[in-house]
Amino acid sequence: MPSVSEAGYWHPVTSSVDWCERNYEVFFFVAEFWNTVTCLGMVGAGLAGLWLHWDCPIERRFRLAFGLVAFLGGGSILFHAMLKWWGQMLDEVPMLWTALTTSYIVLEDGPTSNGKHGRWLPWALALHAAGTSAAVALASGRWQFFLFHLSFGSAQFFSLFRVFRIYQRRKAEGDAAAVGLFRSGGTAYVVGLVCWQLDLLCCHWLSERWPAVFGLPNPQLHAWWHMLVSTGFYCLITLCCYDRLKTLHGAAAAVAWWGGVVPYARCSATKTKHG
């Protein structure tokens, strides 16, 4: 864990995790300045996805996924700004919900909007979300850390595997738009995961040895995780939207670009948004 500078406004720390950024080093009112500021990327990615796909003719679960990304960003801001237990729950629990919502998205990929698995699947996932959320919130110490990573990691990697299958299928069809979305989102997500784990496991080296040996500041890898995972979430959920549109509407589905920078899925029946 990082050494703590002078006690800031929200002292003491009550969260079970204190990341590798030195606390209150930049601003008296923000415990982890860079980790807090970069959470705005998640808020922006979620809100952009909601706006750009609001009139997209697909099921509400896709908009729910984007909304949860924005909500997750807000919870992460509170967590990193204050390092309080309740803020940590506003960060970790929405992560679980987002991963389970994307699991629902990749499972319900049938050729009609009636539901491939019936009504039992969303109820089962909702009950699972409630149970894991309660377990993560009520546990403490290393057990809490293990429960959260097990719950989030299992849903996350299942979703990533199914998105990879979408990529394989669309690549075999020669769909360059799907390939581009997967490669951009997948690369950002994987590199972000590496940054997250390095920040967690190599904190002493990054905060003490790295500056001493190379004369460079802590690279703030957890902050990079925020920015990269925001990009990954956005591109991969957009890929799922595009794949769903292709399944339901065929050739009418396309990937458009807002401002020439931000991709989004659209159908020829809906109006293109201009940046």
Short mmCIF file of C-alpha atoms in Angstrom, two decimals:
data_model
loop_
_atom_site.label_atom_id
_atom_site.label_comp_id
_atom_site.label_asym_id
_atom_site.label_seq_id
_atom_site.Cartn_x
_atom_site.Cartn_y
_atom_site.Cartn_z
CA MET A 1 0.00 0.00 0.00
CA PRO A 2 1.19 3.58 -0.59
CA SER A 3 2.40 5.74 2.25
CA VAL A 4 -0.17 8.37 3.16
CA SER A 5 0.66 12.05 3.05
CA GLU A 6 -0.83 14.55 5.51
CA ALA A 7 -4.38 13.70 6.49
CA GLY A 8 -6.79 15.25 4.04
CA TYR A 9 -10.40 16.33 4.30
CA TRP A 10 -11.90 12.80 4.22
CA HIS A 11 -9.37 11.18 6.56
CA PRO A 12 -9.38 8.46 7.90
CA VAL A 13 -9.47 5.80 5.18
CA THR A 14 -12.24 3.24 5.80
CA SER A 15 -12.17 1.38 2.46
CA SER A 16 -10.52 -2.05 2.37
CA VAL A 17 -8.38 -1.01 -0.63
CA ASP A 18 -6.01 1.97 -0.85
CA TRP A 19 -4.52 2.24 -4.31
CA CYS A 20 -0.96 3.13 -5.26
CA GLU A 21 -1.49 6.86 -5.67
CA ARG A 22 -0.24 8.86 -2.69
CA ASN A 23 -3.26 10.19 -0.80
CA TYR A 24 -4.00 13.94 -0.79
CA GLU A 25 -0.80 14.70 -2.67
CA VAL A 26 -2.46 16.99 -5.21
CA PHE A 27 -5.57 18.38 -3.52
CA PHE A 28 -6.66 18.56 0.13
CA PHE A 29 -10.27 17.60 -0.70
CA VAL A 30 -9.48 14.62 -2.98
CA ALA A 31 -7.74 11.52 -1.62
CA GLU A 32 -6.59 10.12 -4.98
CA PHE A 33 -6.63 12.97 -7.47
CA TRP A 34 -5.64 11.17 -10.70
CA ASN A 35 -7.73 8.10 -9.91
CA THR A 36 -10.71 10.41 -9.29
CA VAL A 37 -10.35 12.64 -12.36
CA THR A 38 -9.96 9.73 -14.78
CA CYS A 39 -13.27 8.24 -13.61
CA LEU A 40 -14.88 11.00 -15.65
CA GLY A 41 -13.92 8.89 -18.68
CA MET A 42 -16.35 6.19 -17.54
CA VAL A 43 -19.12 8.71 -16.97
CA GLY A 44 -18.49 10.17 -20.43
CA ALA A 45 -18.35 6.76 -22.13
CA GLY A 46 -21.63 5.67 -20.55
CA LEU A 47 -23.47 8.90 -21.32
CA ALA A 48 -22.14 8.95 -24.89
CA GLY A 49 -23.32 5.39 -25.41
CA LEU A 50 -26.77 6.25 -24.06
CA TRP A 51 -27.15 9.31 -26.27
CA LEU A 52 -25.76 7.81 -29.47
CA HIS A 53 -27.83 4.62 -29.14
CA TRP A 54 -30.99 6.12 -27.60
CA ASP A 55 -33.12 5.67 -30.71
CA CYS A 56 -31.38 2.47 -31.83
CA PRO A 57 -34.01 -0.26 -32.53
CA ILE A 58 -32.63 -2.81 -30.05
CA GLU A 59 -33.60 -4.01 -26.60
CA ARG A 60 -33.35 -1.89 -23.46
CA ARG A 61 -30.59 -4.04 -21.97
CA PHE A 62 -28.05 -2.30 -24.21
CA ARG A 63 -29.00 1.13 -22.91
CA LEU A 64 -28.97 -0.31 -19.39
CA ALA A 65 -25.35 -1.41 -19.93
CA PHE A 66 -24.28 2.07 -21.02
CA GLY A 67 -26.21 3.61 -18.13
CA LEU A 68 -24.47 1.33 -15.65
CA VAL A 69 -21.07 2.34 -17.03
CA ALA A 70 -21.95 5.99 -16.34
CA PHE A 71 -23.27 5.11 -12.85
CA LEU A 72 -20.11 3.09 -12.18
CA GLY A 73 -18.01 6.11 -13.10
CA GLY A 74 -19.91 8.25 -10.60
CA GLY A 75 -19.44 5.67 -7.86
CA SER A 76 -15.74 5.39 -8.66
CA ILE A 77 -15.37 9.17 -8.34
CA LEU A 78 -16.80 9.03 -4.81
CA PHE A 79 -14.66 6.03 -3.90
CA HIS A 80 -11.33 7.44 -5.03
CA ALA A 81 -12.07 10.96 -3.82
CA MET A 82 -12.88 9.85 -0.27
CA LEU A 83 -11.60 6.26 0.22
CA LYS A 84 -14.65 5.40 2.31
CA TRP A 85 -16.22 1.95 2.60
CA TRP A 86 -19.57 3.07 1.24
CA GLY A 87 -17.80 4.71 -1.71
CA GLN A 88 -15.99 1.45 -2.39
CA MET A 89 -19.35 -0.32 -2.55
CA LEU A 90 -20.60 2.31 -5.04
CA ASP A 91 -17.60 1.35 -7.16
CA GLU A 92 -17.54 -2.43 -6.82
CA VAL A 93 -21.25 -3.28 -6.82
CA PRO A 94 -21.95 -1.41 -10.12
CA MET A 95 -18.95 -3.25 -11.59
CA LEU A 96 -20.73 -6.52 -10.78
CA TRP A 97 -24.01 -5.25 -12.24
CA THR A 98 -22.29 -4.06 -15.43
CA ALA A 99 -20.54 -7.41 -15.91
CA LEU A 100 -23.78 -9.34 -15.36
CA THR A 101 -25.71 -7.06 -17.72
CA THR A 102 -23.15 -7.67 -20.45
CA SER A 103 -23.46 -11.41 -19.70
CA TYR A 104 -27.20 -11.09 -20.32
CA ILE A 105 -26.52 -9.22 -23.57
CA VAL A 106 -24.19 -11.86 -24.98
CA LEU A 107 -26.47 -14.73 -23.92
CA GLU A 108 -29.64 -13.28 -25.47
CA ASP A 109 -28.42 -13.33 -29.06
CA GLY A 110 -31.34 -15.15 -30.71
CA PRO A 111 -32.82 -14.17 -34.09
CA THR A 112 -35.94 -12.57 -32.56
CA SER A 113 -36.56 -10.03 -29.80
CA ASN A 114 -38.75 -12.47 -27.85
CA GLY A 115 -35.88 -13.83 -25.77
CA LYS A 116 -33.81 -16.89 -26.58
CA HIS A 117 -33.76 -18.18 -22.98
CA GLY A 118 -37.15 -17.00 -21.77
CA ARG A 119 -38.00 -14.90 -18.75
CA TRP A 120 -36.04 -17.02 -16.28
CA LEU A 121 -32.61 -15.71 -17.39
CA PRO A 122 -32.98 -12.04 -16.37
CA TRP A 123 -34.55 -13.10 -13.08
CA ALA A 124 -31.73 -15.58 -12.42
CA LEU A 125 -29.10 -12.94 -13.20
CA ALA A 126 -30.91 -10.39 -11.01
CA LEU A 127 -30.96 -12.82 -8.08
CA HIS A 128 -27.29 -13.62 -8.67
CA ALA A 129 -26.51 -9.89 -8.74
CA ALA A 130 -28.38 -9.35 -5.46
CA GLY A 131 -26.63 -12.27 -3.78
CA THR A 132 -23.12 -11.36 -4.90
CA SER A 133 -23.70 -7.68 -4.09
CA ALA A 134 -24.76 -8.59 -0.56
CA ALA A 135 -21.81 -10.96 -0.14
CA VAL A 136 -19.31 -8.33 -1.32
CA ALA A 137 -20.87 -5.60 0.85
CA LEU A 138 -21.09 -7.71 4.02
CA ALA A 139 -17.67 -9.39 3.82
CA SER A 140 -14.48 -7.76 5.03
CA GLY A 141 -10.71 -7.97 4.70
CA ARG A 142 -9.10 -10.46 2.31
CA TRP A 143 -12.34 -12.44 2.08
CA GLN A 144 -14.14 -9.39 0.69
CA PHE A 145 -11.31 -8.78 -1.78
CA PHE A 146 -11.47 -12.41 -2.95
CA LEU A 147 -15.28 -12.47 -3.27
CA PHE A 148 -15.37 -9.30 -5.33
CA HIS A 149 -12.64 -10.37 -7.76
CA LEU A 150 -14.12 -13.85 -8.11
CA SER A 151 -17.63 -12.52 -8.81
CA PHE A 152 -16.59 -9.71 -11.13
CA GLY A 153 -13.81 -11.67 -12.83
CA SER A 154 -15.97 -14.70 -13.68
CA ALA A 155 -18.76 -12.59 -15.23
CA GLN A 156 -16.23 -10.35 -16.96
CA PHE A 157 -14.24 -13.12 -18.62
CA PHE A 158 -17.37 -14.99 -19.62
CA SER A 159 -18.63 -11.85 -21.37
CA LEU A 160 -15.26 -11.23 -23.02
CA PHE A 161 -15.19 -14.80 -24.32
CA ARG A 162 -18.66 -14.45 -25.83
CA VAL A 163 -17.76 -11.09 -27.38
CA PHE A 164 -14.70 -12.79 -28.86
CA ARG A 165 -17.04 -15.34 -30.46
CA ILE A 166 -19.01 -12.46 -32.00
CA TYR A 167 -15.75 -11.10 -33.38
CA GLN A 168 -14.82 -14.49 -34.86
CA ARG A 169 -18.20 -14.87 -36.53
CA ARG A 170 -18.25 -11.37 -38.00
CA LYS A 171 -14.61 -11.61 -39.08
CA ALA A 172 -15.39 -14.80 -41.02
CA GLU A 173 -18.09 -12.78 -42.81
CA GLY A 174 -15.56 -10.10 -43.72
CA ASP A 175 -17.19 -7.47 -41.49
CA ALA A 176 -14.48 -4.82 -41.10
CA ALA A 177 -16.59 -2.64 -38.77
CA ALA A 178 -17.00 -5.43 -36.22
CA VAL A 179 -13.33 -6.35 -36.44
CA GLY A 180 -12.29 -2.75 -35.81
CA LEU A 181 -14.57 -2.36 -32.80
CA PHE A 182 -13.34 -5.59 -31.24
CA ARG A 183 -9.66 -4.88 -31.78
CA SER A 184 -9.93 -1.36 -30.39
CA GLY A 185 -12.08 -2.32 -27.42
CA GLY A 186 -10.34 -5.62 -26.69
CA THR A 187 -6.86 -4.09 -26.79
CA ALA A 188 -7.88 -1.22 -24.51
CA TYR A 189 -9.56 -3.60 -22.07
CA VAL A 190 -6.67 -6.08 -21.85
CA VAL A 191 -4.01 -3.38 -21.50
CA GLY A 192 -6.20 -1.76 -18.84
CA LEU A 193 -6.44 -5.04 -16.91
CA VAL A 194 -2.64 -5.32 -16.96
CA CYS A 195 -2.33 -1.76 -15.63
CA TRP A 196 -4.87 -2.52 -12.87
CA GLN A 197 -3.00 -5.63 -11.71
CA LEU A 198 0.45 -4.03 -11.90
CA ASP A 199 -0.77 -1.12 -9.78
CA LEU A 200 -2.22 -3.58 -7.28
CA LEU A 201 0.67 -6.06 -7.10
CA CYS A 202 3.73 -3.88 -7.73
CA CYS A 203 2.85 -0.77 -5.74
CA HIS A 204 6.11 -0.57 -3.78
CA TRP A 205 8.17 -0.83 -6.95
CA LEU A 206 6.07 1.75 -8.80
CA SER A 207 5.88 4.27 -5.97
CA GLU A 208 9.38 3.84 -4.48
CA ARG A 209 11.79 1.98 -6.73
CA TRP A 210 10.62 3.43 -10.08
CA PRO A 211 11.18 7.06 -8.99
CA ALA A 212 14.50 6.18 -7.30
CA VAL A 213 15.95 4.24 -10.24
CA PHE A 214 14.56 6.22 -13.20
CA GLY A 215 13.84 9.60 -11.65
CA LEU A 216 10.26 9.43 -12.91
CA PRO A 217 7.03 9.82 -10.93
CA ASN A 218 4.58 7.02 -10.20
CA PRO A 219 2.94 6.25 -13.60
CA GLN A 220 -0.52 6.07 -11.92
CA LEU A 221 -1.46 2.81 -13.62
CA HIS A 222 -4.83 2.60 -11.90
CA ALA A 223 -5.76 5.92 -13.47
CA TRP A 224 -4.74 4.47 -16.86
CA TRP A 225 -7.01 1.48 -16.10
CA HIS A 226 -9.93 3.88 -15.77
CA MET A 227 -9.31 5.49 -19.15
CA LEU A 228 -8.57 2.23 -20.96
CA VAL A 229 -11.49 0.29 -19.48
CA SER A 230 -13.81 3.18 -20.39
CA THR A 231 -12.69 2.83 -24.00
CA GLY A 232 -12.97 -0.95 -23.80
CA PHE A 233 -16.45 -0.90 -22.29
CA TYR A 234 -17.69 1.56 -24.88
CA CYS A 235 -16.28 -0.22 -27.95
CA LEU A 236 -17.26 -3.73 -26.85
CA ILE A 237 -20.82 -2.79 -25.86
CA THR A 238 -21.10 -0.91 -29.17
CA LEU A 239 -19.91 -4.07 -30.94
CA CYS A 240 -22.70 -6.01 -29.19
CA CYS A 241 -25.21 -3.34 -30.29
CA TYR A 242 -23.98 -3.59 -33.87
CA ASP A 243 -24.08 -7.39 -33.81
CA ARG A 244 -27.62 -7.30 -32.47
CA LEU A 245 -28.70 -4.88 -35.19
CA LYS A 246 -27.13 -7.16 -37.82
CA THR A 247 -29.03 -10.13 -36.38
CA LEU A 248 -32.38 -8.32 -36.29
CA HIS A 249 -32.11 -6.00 -39.30
CA GLY A 250 -29.41 -7.45 -41.54
CA ALA A 251 -27.82 -5.09 -44.04
CA ALA A 252 -29.61 -2.09 -42.52
CA ALA A 253 -27.13 -2.19 -39.60
CA ALA A 254 -23.99 -0.08 -39.81
CA VAL A 255 -21.30 1.59 -37.72
CA ALA A 256 -21.30 5.39 -37.96
CA TRP A 257 -18.89 7.91 -36.45
CA TRP A 258 -19.84 10.90 -34.34
CA GLY A 259 -17.45 13.75 -35.06
CA GLY A 260 -15.29 11.34 -37.00
CA VAL A 261 -13.98 10.00 -33.67
CA VAL A 262 -16.62 8.08 -31.68
CA PRO A 263 -18.14 4.96 -33.28
CA TYR A 264 -21.74 3.95 -32.69
CA ALA A 265 -24.14 1.37 -34.09
CA ARG A 266 -27.04 2.57 -36.19
CA CYS A 267 -29.78 1.26 -38.42
CA SER A 268 -30.71 2.85 -41.74
CA ALA A 269 -34.18 3.42 -40.30
CA THR A 270 -32.74 5.79 -37.67
CA LYS A 271 -31.26 9.22 -38.09
CA THR A 272 -27.47 9.56 -38.16
CA LYS A 273 -26.09 11.78 -35.39
CA HIS A 274 -23.65 14.48 -36.45
CA GLY A 275 -20.81 15.79 -34.35
#
